[in-house]
Amino acid sequence: MPGFEIIGDEERQAVNEVFERSAVLLRFGFDEARRQVFKVKEFETAFATRLGVRRAQAVTSGTAAVKVGLKALGVRPGDEVVTQCFTFVATAEAILECGAVPVFTEVNRTLNMDPEDLARKITPKTKAIIPVHMLGAAAPMAELLEIADRHGIPVLEDAAQACGGQYRGRPLGSWGRAGAFSFDFGKALTTGEGGMVVTDREPVYSSARAYSDHGHESNPAVPRGEDTRSAPGFNYRMMELQGAIGLVQLAKLDGAVKRQRENKARIKQALQGITAVRFREFADEEGETGDTLVLFLDDPKAASRAARDLLAEGVRFRILPEALTWHFAGTWEHMLPGLERYRGKAIAREWPLSEALLRCAIAIPIFIKMDDAKLQWTIDRLVKVLRQC
């Protein structure tokens, strides 16, 4: 997740330009004062072009993007929305914020949605499906879309962790009826906080635009203060400073992902001969962003020992079981009043296959700014520890 690594003078200059040319930080209005500077609108247009979609709506966060996307797809209170049990808690929070009921599938060895379990979890109440492209790698979109299309259910891609990734040569986020992105500080493209909803469907875009702006329909026939509205909304507007930063970061995205992929490939190649190590599987390895190298060991004890030894060696890593609090539905008892489907059950045991995978996994974050010496230092310590497993 390199966005913060590549913040530099270009981003500072872009922010200063907003202050120097207009000092209007709101994305709407004040046309004369802002001297026709509309950075958020420029960012939306550039992002849509980058993804090859017709429309993009900037919002305040990735969480907001998922919620706005669901609202735009017509999800209502009481509807069921199927997503996966291994995802950031925000995916479920956005579903609950719509008054809908989250239903979670298992993940497979891709650490993404298991198509077979998706087919089992669909009911007449299912009104949307949210596959999450975890840790920069594509969900198996062809299989998931075939199931969704068979049932007439729209797909909202959660691409919060996969900006810059592809599936079969096509950008992630552009496969479903809508896509949601996050631009927080740890993402591949960062505006500090922020998000984006993308779609090819004009009605979906119009709904997303209105809902994220208090219901404003942006009617060109009337001044903004007299704008029309047909449904209530909320305020998820991105501000101009974020739009300015986003434009600069977008121009850096391809180079950042390329470097990240190269660094990951070099580390992975060095670990190929270690018998105790198994690698994550991919729906499309060529298109993943190189965000994280996931290693599976034989059992949770081996993973814990390796994590302890890597820490002693000074290697930065994320052992996935320790991340379960925020990334695994089996720990979200605090949401149980909203998780109607799981009330009265031992929620931690609802997804045993996924939990077993995650407890044997170690995740090595991949950074852009790793010179040859740093890369070799990391490889040497990984090899030393993992050969003892």
Short mmCIF file of C-alpha atoms in Angstrom, two decimals:
data_model
loop_
_atom_site.label_atom_id
_atom_site.label_comp_id
_atom_site.label_asym_id
_atom_site.label_seq_id
_atom_site.Cartn_x
_atom_site.Cartn_y
_atom_site.Cartn_z
CA MET A 1 0.00 0.00 0.00
CA PRO A 2 2.42 2.64 -1.23
CA GLY A 3 0.46 5.90 -1.40
CA PHE A 4 2.07 7.45 1.67
CA GLU A 5 5.52 6.44 0.42
CA ILE A 6 5.29 8.59 -2.69
CA ILE A 7 3.88 11.81 -1.21
CA GLY A 8 6.25 14.58 -2.22
CA ASP A 9 6.61 18.12 -3.48
CA GLU A 10 4.06 17.55 -6.25
CA GLU A 11 1.26 16.99 -3.73
CA ARG A 12 2.31 20.03 -1.69
CA GLN A 13 2.38 22.20 -4.81
CA ALA A 14 -1.08 20.97 -5.86
CA VAL A 15 -2.52 21.88 -2.45
CA ASN A 16 -0.83 25.30 -2.52
CA GLU A 17 -2.31 25.93 -5.96
CA VAL A 18 -5.82 25.54 -4.55
CA PHE A 19 -5.11 28.17 -1.90
CA GLU A 20 -3.27 30.53 -4.22
CA ARG A 21 -5.76 30.42 -7.10
CA SER A 22 -9.05 30.42 -5.23
CA ALA A 23 -8.96 29.29 -1.59
CA VAL A 24 -12.40 27.70 -2.18
CA LEU A 25 -12.25 24.30 -0.48
CA LEU A 26 -15.85 23.18 -1.16
CA ARG A 27 -16.25 21.20 -4.37
CA PHE A 28 -19.42 23.09 -5.41
CA GLY A 29 -20.28 26.72 -6.13
CA PHE A 30 -18.43 30.01 -5.79
CA ASP A 31 -17.55 29.82 -9.47
CA GLU A 32 -16.24 33.37 -9.75
CA ALA A 33 -14.15 33.22 -6.58
CA ARG A 34 -12.62 29.86 -7.45
CA ARG A 35 -11.57 30.98 -10.95
CA GLN A 36 -12.91 27.76 -12.48
CA VAL A 37 -10.70 25.53 -10.33
CA PHE A 38 -12.63 22.30 -9.68
CA LYS A 39 -10.10 19.78 -8.44
CA VAL A 40 -12.56 17.14 -7.23
CA LYS A 41 -14.38 17.16 -10.56
CA GLU A 42 -11.04 16.85 -12.37
CA PHE A 43 -10.09 13.95 -10.13
CA GLU A 44 -13.39 12.18 -10.79
CA THR A 45 -12.99 12.55 -14.55
CA ALA A 46 -9.38 11.37 -14.49
CA PHE A 47 -10.18 8.41 -12.24
CA ALA A 48 -13.09 7.30 -14.44
CA THR A 49 -10.86 7.53 -17.50
CA ARG A 50 -8.14 5.51 -15.76
CA LEU A 51 -10.63 2.73 -14.98
CA GLY A 52 -12.39 2.86 -18.33
CA VAL A 53 -15.78 3.61 -16.78
CA ARG A 54 -18.24 6.36 -17.60
CA ARG A 55 -18.73 7.88 -14.16
CA ALA A 56 -16.97 8.39 -10.83
CA GLN A 57 -18.28 10.07 -7.67
CA ALA A 58 -15.75 11.15 -5.04
CA VAL A 59 -16.72 10.72 -1.39
CA THR A 60 -15.14 11.08 2.05
CA SER A 61 -13.91 7.52 2.64
CA GLY A 62 -13.93 3.96 1.40
CA THR A 63 -16.62 3.16 3.97
CA ALA A 64 -18.76 5.95 2.55
CA ALA A 65 -18.10 4.63 -0.96
CA VAL A 66 -19.51 1.20 -0.05
CA LYS A 67 -22.55 2.73 1.65
CA VAL A 68 -23.23 5.17 -1.18
CA GLY A 69 -22.79 2.35 -3.69
CA LEU A 70 -25.32 0.19 -1.87
CA LYS A 71 -27.80 3.06 -1.65
CA ALA A 72 -27.37 3.74 -5.37
CA LEU A 73 -28.07 0.06 -6.12
CA GLY A 74 -31.36 0.32 -4.24
CA VAL A 75 -30.52 -1.67 -1.10
CA ARG A 76 -33.15 -1.05 1.57
CA PRO A 77 -33.71 -1.93 5.23
CA GLY A 78 -34.23 -5.65 5.70
CA ASP A 79 -32.47 -6.64 2.49
CA GLU A 80 -29.60 -9.11 2.66
CA VAL A 81 -26.17 -8.25 1.25
CA VAL A 82 -23.65 -11.06 0.79
CA THR A 83 -19.98 -10.32 1.36
CA GLN A 84 -17.04 -12.35 2.70
CA CYS A 85 -16.00 -13.07 6.27
CA PHE A 86 -12.42 -11.86 5.67
CA THR A 87 -12.69 -8.14 4.97
CA PHE A 88 -12.21 -4.91 6.84
CA VAL A 89 -15.02 -4.22 9.29
CA ALA A 90 -16.09 -1.20 7.18
CA THR A 91 -17.73 -3.46 4.59
CA ALA A 92 -20.13 -4.81 7.20
CA GLU A 93 -20.59 -1.39 8.80
CA ALA A 94 -21.71 0.09 5.48
CA ILE A 95 -24.25 -2.70 5.02
CA LEU A 96 -25.65 -2.15 8.51
CA GLU A 97 -25.78 1.61 7.91
CA CYS A 98 -28.21 0.91 5.06
CA GLY A 99 -30.42 -1.06 7.45
CA ALA A 100 -29.54 -4.21 5.56
CA VAL A 101 -28.34 -7.56 6.90
CA PRO A 102 -24.77 -8.74 6.18
CA VAL A 103 -24.39 -12.38 5.15
CA PHE A 104 -20.81 -13.66 5.06
CA THR A 105 -19.24 -16.32 2.86
CA GLU A 106 -16.11 -18.31 3.48
CA VAL A 107 -12.93 -17.33 1.64
CA ASN A 108 -10.76 -19.87 -0.18
CA ARG A 109 -6.99 -20.00 -0.65
CA THR A 110 -7.14 -16.79 -2.67
CA LEU A 111 -8.33 -15.16 0.59
CA ASN A 112 -11.24 -13.83 -1.46
CA MET A 113 -14.88 -14.83 -1.79
CA ASP A 114 -15.50 -18.54 -2.34
CA PRO A 115 -17.91 -18.83 -5.31
CA GLU A 116 -19.35 -22.14 -4.10
CA ASP A 117 -20.21 -20.67 -0.71
CA LEU A 118 -21.67 -17.59 -2.38
CA ALA A 119 -24.11 -19.81 -4.27
CA ARG A 120 -25.16 -21.39 -0.96
CA LYS A 121 -25.70 -18.07 0.80
CA ILE A 122 -28.05 -16.45 -1.72
CA THR A 123 -31.70 -16.23 -0.67
CA PRO A 124 -34.78 -14.43 -2.03
CA LYS A 125 -33.81 -11.53 0.27
CA THR A 126 -30.37 -11.06 -1.32
CA LYS A 127 -30.25 -7.68 -3.05
CA ALA A 128 -26.51 -7.13 -3.55
CA ILE A 129 -23.20 -9.01 -3.51
CA ILE A 130 -19.93 -7.39 -2.39
CA PRO A 131 -16.77 -9.30 -3.32
CA VAL A 132 -13.70 -7.71 -1.69
CA HIS A 133 -10.36 -7.72 -3.50
CA MET A 134 -8.29 -8.40 -0.39
CA LEU A 135 -4.66 -7.34 -0.08
CA GLY A 136 -4.43 -6.17 -3.67
CA ALA A 137 -5.57 -9.37 -5.41
CA ALA A 138 -8.65 -9.91 -7.54
CA ALA A 139 -11.62 -11.96 -6.46
CA PRO A 140 -12.67 -14.58 -9.06
CA MET A 141 -14.97 -12.14 -10.82
CA ALA A 142 -15.99 -14.34 -13.76
CA GLU A 143 -17.37 -17.03 -11.46
CA LEU A 144 -18.94 -14.57 -9.04
CA LEU A 145 -20.62 -12.57 -11.80
CA GLU A 146 -21.99 -15.74 -13.39
CA ILE A 147 -23.70 -16.61 -10.10
CA ALA A 148 -24.91 -13.04 -9.57
CA ASP A 149 -26.26 -12.73 -13.11
CA ARG A 150 -28.05 -16.06 -12.81
CA HIS A 151 -29.98 -14.66 -9.84
CA GLY A 152 -30.32 -11.10 -11.17
CA ILE A 153 -28.36 -9.61 -8.25
CA PRO A 154 -26.12 -6.55 -8.70
CA VAL A 155 -22.45 -6.72 -7.71
CA LEU A 156 -20.65 -3.91 -5.89
CA GLU A 157 -16.89 -4.47 -5.93
CA ASP A 158 -15.06 -3.42 -2.78
CA ALA A 159 -11.72 -2.46 -4.31
CA ALA A 160 -10.55 -0.48 -1.27
CA GLN A 161 -7.33 -2.51 -1.06
CA ALA A 162 -6.80 -3.01 -4.78
CA CYS A 163 -6.56 0.33 -6.58
CA GLY A 164 -4.31 -0.23 -9.58
CA GLY A 165 -5.04 -3.95 -9.82
CA GLN A 166 -6.57 -5.84 -12.76
CA TYR A 167 -8.47 -9.00 -13.51
CA ARG A 168 -7.96 -10.47 -16.96
CA GLY A 169 -6.48 -7.16 -18.09
CA ARG A 170 -9.41 -5.04 -16.90
CA PRO A 171 -9.17 -2.72 -13.88
CA LEU A 172 -10.59 -3.93 -10.59
CA GLY A 173 -13.66 -1.94 -9.63
CA SER A 174 -14.93 -1.85 -13.22
CA TRP A 175 -16.41 -5.36 -13.37
CA GLY A 176 -19.52 -5.00 -11.23
CA ARG A 177 -22.50 -2.72 -11.56
CA ALA A 178 -20.53 -0.37 -9.30
CA GLY A 179 -17.16 -0.28 -7.58
CA ALA A 180 -15.94 1.30 -4.33
CA PHE A 181 -12.42 2.56 -3.58
CA SER A 182 -10.62 3.87 -0.51
CA PHE A 183 -7.94 6.57 -0.49
CA ASP A 184 -6.94 6.50 3.15
CA PHE A 185 -3.33 6.98 4.22
CA GLY A 186 -2.36 3.33 3.83
CA LYS A 187 -3.83 2.73 0.38
CA ALA A 188 -2.10 2.54 -3.01
CA LEU A 189 -3.52 5.96 -3.86
CA THR A 190 -4.03 8.25 -0.89
CA THR A 191 -5.74 11.57 -0.30
CA GLY A 192 -5.35 11.20 3.47
CA GLU A 193 -8.97 10.09 3.68
CA GLY A 194 -11.35 9.71 0.79
CA GLY A 195 -13.07 7.29 -1.54
CA MET A 196 -14.70 6.87 -4.93
CA VAL A 197 -17.79 5.18 -6.36
CA VAL A 198 -17.52 4.20 -10.03
CA THR A 199 -20.10 2.88 -12.48
CA ASP A 200 -21.10 2.66 -16.13
CA ARG A 201 -24.79 3.01 -15.23
CA GLU A 202 -26.14 6.55 -15.37
CA PRO A 203 -29.01 5.90 -12.89
CA VAL A 204 -26.52 4.42 -10.40
CA TYR A 205 -24.26 7.45 -10.79
CA SER A 206 -27.13 9.92 -10.41
CA SER A 207 -28.28 8.21 -7.23
CA ALA A 208 -24.73 8.09 -5.82
CA ARG A 209 -24.12 11.74 -6.63
CA ALA A 210 -27.37 12.85 -5.02
CA TYR A 211 -27.11 10.67 -1.92
CA SER A 212 -23.56 11.84 -1.18
CA ASP A 213 -24.68 15.49 -1.41
CA HIS A 214 -27.79 15.80 0.80
CA GLY A 215 -30.02 14.63 -2.05
CA HIS A 216 -29.00 17.39 -4.50
CA GLU A 217 -29.92 16.34 -8.03
CA SER A 218 -27.51 18.91 -9.53
CA ASN A 219 -30.23 20.24 -11.82
CA PRO A 220 -28.48 22.51 -14.37
CA ALA A 221 -31.69 24.48 -14.95
CA VAL A 222 -31.66 26.11 -11.50
CA PRO A 223 -29.11 27.65 -9.12
CA ARG A 224 -27.68 25.25 -6.54
CA GLY A 225 -29.66 26.91 -3.76
CA GLU A 226 -32.87 26.06 -5.60
CA ASP A 227 -31.79 22.57 -6.65
CA THR A 228 -34.34 19.79 -6.99
CA ARG A 229 -34.39 16.65 -4.86
CA SER A 230 -36.44 13.49 -4.82
CA ALA A 231 -34.91 11.52 -1.94
CA PRO A 232 -32.97 12.30 1.24
CA GLY A 233 -29.22 12.03 1.31
CA PHE A 234 -26.21 12.69 3.47
CA ASN A 235 -22.94 14.63 3.31
CA TYR A 236 -20.07 12.54 1.95
CA ARG A 237 -18.50 15.30 -0.18
CA MET A 238 -14.78 15.21 -0.88
CA MET A 239 -13.10 18.61 -0.57
CA GLU A 240 -10.87 20.36 -3.10
CA LEU A 241 -7.58 19.75 -1.27
CA GLN A 242 -8.17 16.00 -1.47
CA GLY A 243 -9.05 16.26 -5.14
CA ALA A 244 -5.80 18.10 -5.83
CA ILE A 245 -3.76 15.44 -4.02
CA GLY A 246 -5.69 12.65 -5.75
CA LEU A 247 -4.83 13.96 -9.21
CA VAL A 248 -1.12 13.90 -8.40
CA GLN A 249 -1.29 10.47 -6.80
CA LEU A 250 -3.22 9.05 -9.75
CA ALA A 251 -0.42 10.09 -12.08
CA LYS A 252 2.03 8.12 -9.90
CA LEU A 253 -0.12 5.01 -9.50
CA ASP A 254 1.14 2.86 -12.38
CA GLY A 255 4.78 3.43 -11.50
CA ALA A 256 4.14 2.69 -7.84
CA VAL A 257 2.34 -0.57 -8.56
CA LYS A 258 5.04 -1.63 -11.02
CA ARG A 259 7.78 -1.15 -8.45
CA GLN A 260 5.77 -2.91 -5.77
CA ARG A 261 5.19 -5.92 -8.03
CA GLU A 262 8.89 -6.11 -8.83
CA ASN A 263 9.89 -6.07 -5.17
CA LYS A 264 7.34 -8.72 -4.29
CA ALA A 265 8.42 -10.98 -7.16
CA ARG A 266 12.04 -10.84 -6.04
CA ILE A 267 11.19 -11.78 -2.45
CA LYS A 268 8.81 -14.55 -3.52
CA GLN A 269 11.37 -16.06 -5.89
CA ALA A 270 13.92 -16.27 -3.07
CA LEU A 271 11.47 -18.26 -0.92
CA GLN A 272 10.43 -20.78 -3.59
CA GLY A 273 12.61 -23.62 -2.35
CA ILE A 274 11.48 -23.56 1.29
CA THR A 275 9.35 -26.66 1.78
CA ALA A 276 7.42 -25.37 4.81
CA VAL A 277 6.09 -22.38 2.88
CA ARG A 278 2.99 -22.40 0.69
CA PHE A 279 1.92 -19.30 -1.18
CA ARG A 280 -1.45 -17.68 -1.60
CA GLU A 281 -3.39 -18.70 -4.70
CA PHE A 282 -4.71 -16.12 -7.18
CA ALA A 283 -7.62 -15.66 -9.53
CA ASP A 284 -5.21 -13.56 -11.61
CA GLU A 285 -1.70 -13.23 -10.19
CA GLU A 286 -0.48 -11.09 -13.06
CA GLY A 287 -3.03 -8.40 -12.21
CA GLU A 288 -2.49 -8.19 -8.45
CA THR A 289 -0.89 -5.02 -7.09
CA GLY A 290 1.96 -6.64 -5.16
CA ASP A 291 0.63 -5.12 -1.96
CA THR A 292 1.35 -8.10 0.29
CA LEU A 293 3.15 -11.44 0.15
CA VAL A 294 1.03 -14.00 2.00
CA LEU A 295 2.71 -17.18 3.24
CA PHE A 296 0.91 -20.22 4.67
CA LEU A 297 2.69 -22.44 7.19
CA ASP A 298 1.66 -25.90 8.38
CA ASP A 299 -0.31 -24.89 11.47
CA PRO A 300 -1.08 -21.90 13.72
CA LYS A 301 1.78 -22.74 16.10
CA ALA A 302 4.29 -22.65 13.25
CA ALA A 303 2.89 -19.31 12.11
CA SER A 304 3.16 -17.89 15.62
CA ARG A 305 6.75 -19.10 16.01
CA ALA A 306 7.72 -17.64 12.68
CA ALA A 307 6.06 -14.36 13.59
CA ARG A 308 7.97 -14.22 16.88
CA ASP A 309 11.28 -14.94 15.14
CA LEU A 310 10.66 -12.43 12.34
CA LEU A 311 9.92 -9.78 14.94
CA ALA A 312 13.21 -10.57 16.67
CA GLU A 313 14.99 -10.19 13.32
CA GLY A 314 13.41 -6.77 12.74
CA VAL A 315 11.28 -7.79 9.75
CA ARG A 316 8.02 -5.90 9.36
CA PHE A 317 5.07 -8.24 8.91
CA ARG A 318 1.40 -8.75 9.64
CA ILE A 319 0.39 -12.08 11.06
CA LEU A 320 -3.19 -12.37 9.94
CA PRO A 321 -4.63 -13.89 13.13
CA GLU A 322 -3.62 -10.73 14.97
CA ALA A 323 -5.52 -8.70 12.39
CA LEU A 324 -8.69 -10.76 12.84
CA THR A 325 -10.19 -8.28 15.30
CA TRP A 326 -10.81 -5.83 12.48
CA HIS A 327 -10.79 -8.14 9.46
CA PHE A 328 -12.70 -11.31 10.40
CA ALA A 329 -16.44 -11.47 10.97
CA GLY A 330 -16.00 -14.15 13.62
CA THR A 331 -14.78 -11.49 16.06
CA TRP A 332 -17.54 -8.93 15.50
CA GLU A 333 -19.78 -9.72 18.44
CA HIS A 334 -20.22 -5.97 18.95
CA MET A 335 -22.34 -5.98 15.77
CA LEU A 336 -24.59 -8.86 16.78
CA PRO A 337 -27.74 -6.72 17.25
CA GLY A 338 -27.46 -5.97 13.53
CA LEU A 339 -26.26 -9.42 12.43
CA GLU A 340 -29.69 -11.00 12.64
CA ARG A 341 -28.70 -14.11 10.74
CA TYR A 342 -26.10 -15.02 13.38
CA ARG A 343 -27.91 -14.07 16.56
CA GLY A 344 -27.84 -16.85 19.12
CA LYS A 345 -24.98 -18.67 17.37
CA ALA A 346 -21.33 -19.02 18.30
CA ILE A 347 -20.26 -16.48 15.68
CA ALA A 348 -16.55 -17.30 15.97
CA ARG A 349 -17.23 -20.78 14.57
CA GLU A 350 -19.38 -19.75 11.62
CA TRP A 351 -16.51 -19.75 9.07
CA PRO A 352 -14.12 -22.52 10.15
CA LEU A 353 -12.39 -22.96 6.79
CA SER A 354 -11.51 -19.28 6.56
CA GLU A 355 -10.35 -19.07 10.15
CA ALA A 356 -8.13 -22.12 9.71
CA LEU A 357 -6.46 -20.50 6.68
CA LEU A 358 -5.96 -17.16 8.38
CA ARG A 359 -4.44 -18.63 11.51
CA CYS A 360 -1.74 -20.32 9.42
CA ALA A 361 -0.91 -17.20 7.44
CA ILE A 362 1.77 -14.55 7.68
CA ALA A 363 1.51 -11.42 5.55
CA ILE A 364 4.63 -9.54 4.50
CA PRO A 365 3.84 -5.95 3.41
CA ILE A 366 5.67 -4.88 0.27
CA PHE A 367 7.04 -1.37 0.02
CA ILE A 368 8.15 0.70 -2.97
CA LYS A 369 11.17 2.34 -1.38
CA MET A 370 13.23 -0.83 -0.96
CA ASP A 371 16.64 -0.53 -2.60
CA ASP A 372 18.69 -3.62 -3.42
CA ALA A 373 20.34 -3.64 -0.01
CA LYS A 374 17.03 -3.44 1.85
CA LEU A 375 15.48 -6.11 -0.35
CA GLN A 376 18.38 -8.47 0.23
CA TRP A 377 18.33 -7.75 3.98
CA THR A 378 14.63 -8.69 4.06
CA ILE A 379 15.16 -11.83 1.97
CA ASP A 380 18.05 -13.04 4.13
CA ARG A 381 16.02 -12.79 7.32
CA LEU A 382 12.91 -14.37 5.83
CA VAL A 383 14.95 -17.31 4.53
CA LYS A 384 16.70 -17.72 7.88
CA VAL A 385 13.44 -17.85 9.86
CA LEU A 386 11.31 -19.82 7.42
CA ARG A 387 13.87 -22.58 6.88
CA GLN A 388 13.53 -23.37 10.58
CA CYS A 389 9.76 -23.90 10.34
#
